[in-house]
Amino acid sequence: MSFLYGNHVLKGGLERITENTVAGDGVVVFSMTDVPLGFGISAKSTQDCRKLDPNGIVVLHQSDIGEYLRMEDDL
């Protein structure tokens, strides 16, 4: 839910991650029910993510499906 408000994905909010992800890769963020929510950039590799504390950033937010609602006043 935090991702839909424009925040980065923290390890504590991560359910699963694709194997062999490298830092800097483009990623698609899905909900628990496999609905695509948006996309971002991987901040850590899969191996680094396993050692990360729960408050560490895993995915840097780029865009999400709620963005048009937050920008409604600008349209």
PDB file of N, CA and C in Angstrom:
ATOM      1  N   MET A   1       0.822  -1.194   0.000  1.00  0.00           N
ATOM      2  CA  MET A   1       0.000   0.000   0.000  1.00  0.00           C
ATOM      3  C   MET A   1       0.867   1.259   0.000  1.00  0.00           C
ATOM      4  N   SER A   2       1.960   1.199   0.702  1.00  0.00           N
ATOM      5  CA  SER A   2       2.855   2.350   0.776  1.00  0.00           C
ATOM      6  C   SER A   2       3.382   2.734  -0.610  1.00  0.00           C
ATOM      7  N   PHE A   3       3.637   1.749  -1.449  1.00  0.00           N
ATOM      8  CA  PHE A   3       4.142   2.001  -2.804  1.00  0.00           C
ATOM      9  C   PHE A   3       3.153   2.849  -3.603  1.00  0.00           C
ATOM     10  N   LEU A   4       1.854   2.659  -3.382  1.00  0.00           N
ATOM     11  CA  LEU A   4       0.832   3.405  -4.121  1.00  0.00           C
ATOM     12  C   LEU A   4       0.747   4.867  -3.702  1.00  0.00           C
ATOM     13  N   TYR A   5       1.400   5.225  -2.613  1.00  0.00           N
ATOM     14  CA  TYR A   5       1.460   6.619  -2.181  1.00  0.00           C
ATOM     15  C   TYR A   5       2.777   7.280  -2.587  1.00  0.00           C
ATOM     16  N   GLY A   6       3.540   6.618  -3.437  1.00  0.00           N
ATOM     17  CA  GLY A   6       4.771   7.202  -3.958  1.00  0.00           C
ATOM     18  C   GLY A   6       6.011   6.885  -3.164  1.00  0.00           C
ATOM     19  N   ASN A   7       5.938   5.926  -2.242  1.00  0.00           N
ATOM     20  CA  ASN A   7       7.095   5.569  -1.421  1.00  0.00           C
ATOM     21  C   ASN A   7       7.861   4.398  -2.023  1.00  0.00           C
ATOM     22  N   HIS A   8       9.111   4.277  -1.626  1.00  0.00           N
ATOM     23  CA  HIS A   8       9.939   3.160  -2.058  1.00  0.00           C
ATOM     24  C   HIS A   8       9.474   1.880  -1.371  1.00  0.00           C
ATOM     25  N   VAL A   9       9.865   0.724  -1.908  1.00  0.00           N
ATOM     26  CA  VAL A   9       9.534  -0.560  -1.297  1.00  0.00           C
ATOM     27  C   VAL A   9      10.642  -0.931  -0.314  1.00  0.00           C
ATOM     28  N   LEU A  10      10.243  -1.192   0.924  1.00  0.00           N
ATOM     29  CA  LEU A  10      11.188  -1.614   1.950  1.00  0.00           C
ATOM     30  C   LEU A  10      11.206  -3.135   2.033  1.00  0.00           C
ATOM     31  N   LYS A  11      12.282  -3.687   2.561  1.00  0.00           N
ATOM     32  CA  LYS A  11      12.375  -5.138   2.662  1.00  0.00           C
ATOM     33  C   LYS A  11      11.252  -5.713   3.518  1.00  0.00           C
ATOM     34  N   GLY A  12      10.828  -4.997   4.537  1.00  0.00           N
ATOM     35  CA  GLY A  12       9.752  -5.456   5.396  1.00  0.00           C
ATOM     36  C   GLY A  12       8.426  -5.599   4.664  1.00  0.00           C
ATOM     37  N   GLY A  13       8.257  -4.895   3.552  1.00  0.00           N
ATOM     38  CA  GLY A  13       7.033  -4.977   2.768  1.00  0.00           C
ATOM     39  C   GLY A  13       7.154  -5.887   1.566  1.00  0.00           C
ATOM     40  N   LEU A  14       8.218  -6.657   1.515  1.00  0.00           N
ATOM     41  CA  LEU A  14       8.498  -7.519   0.372  1.00  0.00           C
ATOM     42  C   LEU A  14       8.047  -8.944   0.662  1.00  0.00           C
ATOM     43  N   GLU A  15       7.254  -9.502  -0.220  1.00  0.00           N
ATOM     44  CA  GLU A  15       6.811 -10.886  -0.065  1.00  0.00           C
ATOM     45  C   GLU A  15       7.760 -11.841  -0.786  1.00  0.00           C
ATOM     46  N   ARG A  16       8.091 -11.529  -2.038  1.00  0.00           N
ATOM     47  CA  ARG A  16       9.023 -12.364  -2.808  1.00  0.00           C
ATOM     48  C   ARG A  16       9.742 -11.489  -3.822  1.00  0.00           C
ATOM     49  N   ILE A  17      10.859 -12.015  -4.319  1.00  0.00           N
ATOM     50  CA  ILE A  17      11.682 -11.263  -5.265  1.00  0.00           C
ATOM     51  C   ILE A  17      12.208 -12.237  -6.315  1.00  0.00           C
ATOM     52  N   THR A  18      12.380 -11.761  -7.506  1.00  0.00           N
ATOM     53  CA  THR A  18      12.917 -12.571  -8.584  1.00  0.00           C
ATOM     54  C   THR A  18      14.382 -12.887  -8.310  1.00  0.00           C
ATOM     55  N   GLU A  19      14.772 -14.111  -8.581  1.00  0.00           N
ATOM     56  CA  GLU A  19      16.175 -14.507  -8.407  1.00  0.00           C
ATOM     57  C   GLU A  19      17.063 -13.780  -9.415  1.00  0.00           C
ATOM     58  N   ASN A  20      18.306 -13.578  -9.042  1.00  0.00           N
ATOM     59  CA  ASN A  20      19.353 -12.985  -9.889  1.00  0.00           C
ATOM     60  C   ASN A  20      19.051 -11.556 -10.324  1.00  0.00           C
ATOM     61  N   THR A  21      18.310 -10.817  -9.511  1.00  0.00           N
ATOM     62  CA  THR A  21      18.100  -9.400  -9.778  1.00  0.00           C
ATOM     63  C   THR A  21      19.369  -8.647  -9.411  1.00  0.00           C
ATOM     64  N   VAL A  22      19.772  -7.714 -10.249  1.00  0.00           N
ATOM     65  CA  VAL A  22      20.982  -6.924 -10.029  1.00  0.00           C
ATOM     66  C   VAL A  22      20.562  -5.499  -9.673  1.00  0.00           C
ATOM     67  N   ALA A  23      21.328  -4.830  -8.832  1.00  0.00           N
ATOM     68  CA  ALA A  23      21.041  -3.437  -8.497  1.00  0.00           C
ATOM     69  C   ALA A  23      21.032  -2.611  -9.779  1.00  0.00           C
ATOM     70  N   GLY A  24      19.995  -1.804  -9.954  1.00  0.00           N
ATOM     71  CA  GLY A  24      19.863  -0.969 -11.141  1.00  0.00           C
ATOM     72  C   GLY A  24      18.929  -1.542 -12.187  1.00  0.00           C
ATOM     73  N   ASP A  25      18.474  -2.765 -12.005  1.00  0.00           N
ATOM     74  CA  ASP A  25      17.518  -3.371 -12.949  1.00  0.00           C
ATOM     75  C   ASP A  25      16.155  -2.711 -12.811  1.00  0.00           C
ATOM     76  N   GLY A  26      15.445  -2.604 -13.905  1.00  0.00           N
ATOM     77  CA  GLY A  26      14.060  -2.161 -13.874  1.00  0.00           C
ATOM     78  C   GLY A  26      13.187  -3.299 -13.395  1.00  0.00           C
ATOM     79  N   VAL A  27      12.235  -3.006 -12.508  1.00  0.00           N
ATOM     80  CA  VAL A  27      11.375  -4.043 -11.957  1.00  0.00           C
ATOM     81  C   VAL A  27       9.912  -3.594 -11.993  1.00  0.00           C
ATOM     82  N   VAL A  28       9.020  -4.564 -12.086  1.00  0.00           N
ATOM     83  CA  VAL A  28       7.588  -4.314 -11.980  1.00  0.00           C
ATOM     84  C   VAL A  28       7.164  -4.769 -10.594  1.00  0.00           C
ATOM     85  N   VAL A  29       6.404  -3.938  -9.911  1.00  0.00           N
ATOM     86  CA  VAL A  29       5.940  -4.249  -8.561  1.00  0.00           C
ATOM     87  C   VAL A  29       4.506  -4.773  -8.660  1.00  0.00           C
ATOM     88  N   PHE A  30       4.274  -5.949  -8.055  1.00  0.00           N
ATOM     89  CA  PHE A  30       2.957  -6.590  -8.065  1.00  0.00           C
ATOM     90  C   PHE A  30       2.390  -6.629  -6.656  1.00  0.00           C
ATOM     91  N   SER A  31       1.054  -6.701  -6.565  1.00  0.00           N
ATOM     92  CA  SER A  31       0.397  -6.896  -5.272  1.00  0.00           C
ATOM     93  C   SER A  31       0.482  -8.364  -4.889  1.00  0.00           C
ATOM     94  N   MET A  32      -0.043  -8.707  -3.714  1.00  0.00           N
ATOM     95  CA  MET A  32      -0.053 -10.095  -3.262  1.00  0.00           C
ATOM     96  C   MET A  32      -0.932 -10.974  -4.148  1.00  0.00           C
ATOM     97  N   THR A  33      -1.878 -10.343  -4.868  1.00  0.00           N
ATOM     98  CA  THR A  33      -2.769 -11.086  -5.766  1.00  0.00           C
ATOM     99  C   THR A  33      -2.326 -10.982  -7.215  1.00  0.00           C
ATOM    100  N   ASP A  34      -1.071 -10.636  -7.433  1.00  0.00           N
ATOM    101  CA  ASP A  34      -0.446 -10.553  -8.759  1.00  0.00           C
ATOM    102  C   ASP A  34      -1.068  -9.498  -9.681  1.00  0.00           C
ATOM    103  N   VAL A  35      -1.503  -8.385  -9.101  1.00  0.00           N
ATOM    104  CA  VAL A  35      -1.961  -7.233  -9.878  1.00  0.00           C
ATOM    105  C   VAL A  35      -0.778  -6.280  -9.999  1.00  0.00           C
ATOM    106  N   PRO A  36      -0.411  -5.860 -11.227  1.00  0.00           N
ATOM    107  CA  PRO A  36       0.712  -4.925 -11.360  1.00  0.00           C
ATOM    108  C   PRO A  36       0.358  -3.557 -10.767  1.00  0.00           C
ATOM    109  N   LEU A  37       1.224  -3.055  -9.894  1.00  0.00           N
ATOM    110  CA  LEU A  37       0.978  -1.785  -9.218  1.00  0.00           C
ATOM    111  C   LEU A  37       1.803  -0.639  -9.777  1.00  0.00           C
ATOM    112  N   GLY A  38       2.939  -0.946 -10.375  1.00  0.00           N
ATOM    113  CA  GLY A  38       3.804   0.098 -10.900  1.00  0.00           C
ATOM    114  C   GLY A  38       5.183  -0.466 -11.200  1.00  0.00           C
ATOM    115  N   PHE A  39       6.124   0.436 -11.361  1.00  0.00           N
ATOM    116  CA  PHE A  39       7.488  -0.017 -11.642  1.00  0.00           C
ATOM    117  C   PHE A  39       8.499   0.862 -10.933  1.00  0.00           C
ATOM    118  N   GLY A  40       9.708   0.322 -10.848  1.00  0.00           N
ATOM    119  CA  GLY A  40      10.782   1.032 -10.177  1.00  0.00           C
ATOM    120  C   GLY A  40      12.124   0.479 -10.583  1.00  0.00           C
ATOM    121  N   ILE A  41      13.133   0.832  -9.804  1.00  0.00           N
ATOM    122  CA  ILE A  41      14.504   0.394 -10.059  1.00  0.00           C
ATOM    123  C   ILE A  41      14.994  -0.360  -8.827  1.00  0.00           C
ATOM    124  N   SER A  42      15.571  -1.521  -9.042  1.00  0.00           N
ATOM    125  CA  SER A  42      16.101  -2.324  -7.947  1.00  0.00           C
ATOM    126  C   SER A  42      17.261  -1.591  -7.286  1.00  0.00           C
ATOM    127  N   ALA A  43      17.159  -1.380  -5.981  1.00  0.00           N
ATOM    128  CA  ALA A  43      18.211  -0.691  -5.238  1.00  0.00           C
ATOM    129  C   ALA A  43      19.293  -1.658  -4.771  1.00  0.00           C
ATOM    130  N   LYS A  44      18.943  -2.918  -4.641  1.00  0.00           N
ATOM    131  CA  LYS A  44      19.872  -3.947  -4.160  1.00  0.00           C
ATOM    132  C   LYS A  44      19.737  -5.200  -5.015  1.00  0.00           C
ATOM    133  N   SER A  45      20.774  -5.994  -5.056  1.00  0.00           N
ATOM    134  CA  SER A  45      20.690  -7.285  -5.735  1.00  0.00           C
ATOM    135  C   SER A  45      19.904  -8.255  -4.849  1.00  0.00           C
ATOM    136  N   THR A  46      19.496  -9.379  -5.411  1.00  0.00           N
ATOM    137  CA  THR A  46      18.759 -10.380  -4.647  1.00  0.00           C
ATOM    138  C   THR A  46      19.584 -10.858  -3.457  1.00  0.00           C
ATOM    139  N   GLN A  47      20.871 -11.090  -3.639  1.00  0.00           N
ATOM    140  CA  GLN A  47      21.730 -11.570  -2.558  1.00  0.00           C
ATOM    141  C   GLN A  47      21.887 -10.510  -1.467  1.00  0.00           C
ATOM    142  N   ASP A  48      22.060  -9.242  -1.857  1.00  0.00           N
ATOM    143  CA  ASP A  48      22.178  -8.167  -0.870  1.00  0.00           C
ATOM    144  C   ASP A  48      20.872  -7.969  -0.106  1.00  0.00           C
ATOM    145  N   CYS A  49      19.762  -8.190  -0.772  1.00  0.00           N
ATOM    146  CA  CYS A  49      18.453  -8.018  -0.165  1.00  0.00           C
ATOM    147  C   CYS A  49      18.234  -9.007   0.978  1.00  0.00           C
ATOM    148  N   ARG A  50      18.752 -10.189   0.836  1.00  0.00           N
ATOM    149  CA  ARG A  50      18.592 -11.213   1.881  1.00  0.00           C
ATOM    150  C   ARG A  50      19.272 -10.806   3.187  1.00  0.00           C
ATOM    151  N   LYS A  51      20.353 -10.034   3.100  1.00  0.00           N
ATOM    152  CA  LYS A  51      21.104  -9.617   4.282  1.00  0.00           C
ATOM    153  C   LYS A  51      20.624  -8.277   4.849  1.00  0.00           C
ATOM    154  N   LEU A  52      19.707  -7.628   4.161  1.00  0.00           N
ATOM    155  CA  LEU A  52      19.252  -6.281   4.505  1.00  0.00           C
ATOM    156  C   LEU A  52      18.297  -6.300   5.701  1.00  0.00           C
ATOM    157  N   ASP A  53      18.335  -5.232   6.514  1.00  0.00           N
ATOM    158  CA  ASP A  53      17.384  -5.134   7.625  1.00  0.00           C
ATOM    159  C   ASP A  53      15.994  -4.765   7.079  1.00  0.00           C
ATOM    160  N   PRO A  54      14.926  -4.962   7.850  1.00  0.00           N
ATOM    161  CA  PRO A  54      13.554  -4.743   7.354  1.00  0.00           C
ATOM    162  C   PRO A  54      13.247  -3.311   6.902  1.00  0.00           C
ATOM    163  N   ASN A  55      14.024  -2.329   7.343  1.00  0.00           N
ATOM    164  CA  ASN A  55      13.785  -0.939   6.948  1.00  0.00           C
ATOM    165  C   ASN A  55      14.639  -0.501   5.765  1.00  0.00           C
ATOM    166  N   GLY A  56      15.382  -1.411   5.173  1.00  0.00           N
ATOM    167  CA  GLY A  56      16.227  -1.088   4.029  1.00  0.00           C
ATOM    168  C   GLY A  56      15.417  -0.998   2.747  1.00  0.00           C
ATOM    169  N   ILE A  57      15.803  -0.079   1.866  1.00  0.00           N
ATOM    170  CA  ILE A  57      15.097   0.125   0.596  1.00  0.00           C
ATOM    171  C   ILE A  57      15.520  -0.939  -0.409  1.00  0.00           C
ATOM    172  N   VAL A  58      14.519  -1.611  -1.009  1.00  0.00           N
ATOM    173  CA  VAL A  58      14.764  -2.661  -1.989  1.00  0.00           C
ATOM    174  C   VAL A  58      14.480  -2.168  -3.401  1.00  0.00           C
ATOM    175  N   VAL A  59      13.382  -1.410  -3.582  1.00  0.00           N
ATOM    176  CA  VAL A  59      12.999  -0.891  -4.896  1.00  0.00           C
ATOM    177  C   VAL A  59      12.757   0.608  -4.785  1.00  0.00           C
ATOM    178  N   LEU A  60      13.380   1.368  -5.672  1.00  0.00           N
ATOM    179  CA  LEU A  60      13.168   2.807  -5.746  1.00  0.00           C
ATOM    180  C   LEU A  60      11.941   3.082  -6.607  1.00  0.00           C
ATOM    181  N   HIS A  61      11.002   3.819  -6.065  1.00  0.00           N
ATOM    182  CA  HIS A  61       9.736   4.113  -6.743  1.00  0.00           C
ATOM    183  C   HIS A  61       9.971   4.972  -7.987  1.00  0.00           C
ATOM    184  N   GLN A  62       9.340   4.606  -9.094  1.00  0.00           N
ATOM    185  CA  GLN A  62       9.373   5.398 -10.320  1.00  0.00           C
ATOM    186  C   GLN A  62       7.968   5.883 -10.685  1.00  0.00           C
ATOM    187  N   SER A  63       7.030   4.960 -10.735  1.00  0.00           N
ATOM    188  CA  SER A  63       5.651   5.303 -11.084  1.00  0.00           C
ATOM    189  C   SER A  63       4.718   4.201 -10.579  1.00  0.00           C
ATOM    190  N   ASP A  64       3.451   4.559 -10.353  1.00  0.00           N
ATOM    191  CA  ASP A  64       2.483   3.572  -9.890  1.00  0.00           C
ATOM    192  C   ASP A  64       1.094   3.926 -10.408  1.00  0.00           C
ATOM    193  N   ILE A  65       0.137   3.020 -10.204  1.00  0.00           N
ATOM    194  CA  ILE A  65      -1.207   3.210 -10.744  1.00  0.00           C
ATOM    195  C   ILE A  65      -1.995   4.277 -10.001  1.00  0.00           C
ATOM    196  N   GLY A  66      -1.574   4.696  -8.832  1.00  0.00           N
ATOM    197  CA  GLY A  66      -2.257   5.741  -8.091  1.00  0.00           C
ATOM    198  C   GLY A  66      -1.755   7.138  -8.410  1.00  0.00           C
ATOM    199  N   GLU A  67      -0.771   7.240  -9.266  1.00  0.00           N
ATOM    200  CA  GLU A  67      -0.150   8.527  -9.559  1.00  0.00           C
ATOM    201  C   GLU A  67      -1.126   9.517 -10.199  1.00  0.00           C
ATOM    202  N   TYR A  68      -1.995   9.035 -11.064  1.00  0.00           N
ATOM    203  CA  TYR A  68      -2.942   9.943 -11.721  1.00  0.00           C
ATOM    204  C   TYR A  68      -3.895  10.566 -10.713  1.00  0.00           C
ATOM    205  N   LEU A  69      -4.203   9.888  -9.615  1.00  0.00           N
ATOM    206  CA  LEU A  69      -5.067  10.459  -8.589  1.00  0.00           C
ATOM    207  C   LEU A  69      -4.344  11.551  -7.800  1.00  0.00           C
ATOM    208  N   ARG A  70      -3.059  11.353  -7.521  1.00  0.00           N
ATOM    209  CA  ARG A  70      -2.302  12.366  -6.787  1.00  0.00           C
ATOM    210  C   ARG A  70      -2.036  13.582  -7.636  1.00  0.00           C
ATOM    211  N   MET A  71      -1.972  13.440  -8.962  1.00  0.00           N
ATOM    212  CA  MET A  71      -1.684  14.553  -9.856  1.00  0.00           C
ATOM    213  C   MET A  71      -2.943  15.172 -10.464  1.00  0.00           C
ATOM    214  N   GLU A  72      -4.111  14.794  -9.956  1.00  0.00           N
ATOM    215  CA  GLU A  72      -5.371  15.227 -10.535  1.00  0.00           C
ATOM    216  C   GLU A  72      -5.515  16.738 -10.577  1.00  0.00           C
ATOM    217  N   ASP A  73      -5.026  17.445  -9.566  1.00  0.00           N
ATOM    218  CA  ASP A  73      -5.120  18.894  -9.536  1.00  0.00           C
ATOM    219  C   ASP A  73      -4.292  19.562 -10.622  1.00  0.00           C
ATOM    220  N   ASP A  74      -3.211  18.908 -11.038  1.00  0.00           N
ATOM    221  CA  ASP A  74      -2.332  19.466 -12.069  1.00  0.00           C
ATOM    222  C   ASP A  74      -2.884  19.264 -13.479  1.00  0.00           C
ATOM    223  N   LEU A  75      -3.836  18.338 -13.626  1.00  0.00           N
ATOM    224  CA  LEU A  75      -4.376  18.056 -14.945  1.00  0.00           C
ATOM    225  C   LEU A  75      -5.393  19.071 -15.249  1.00  0.00           C
TER     226      LEU A  75
END
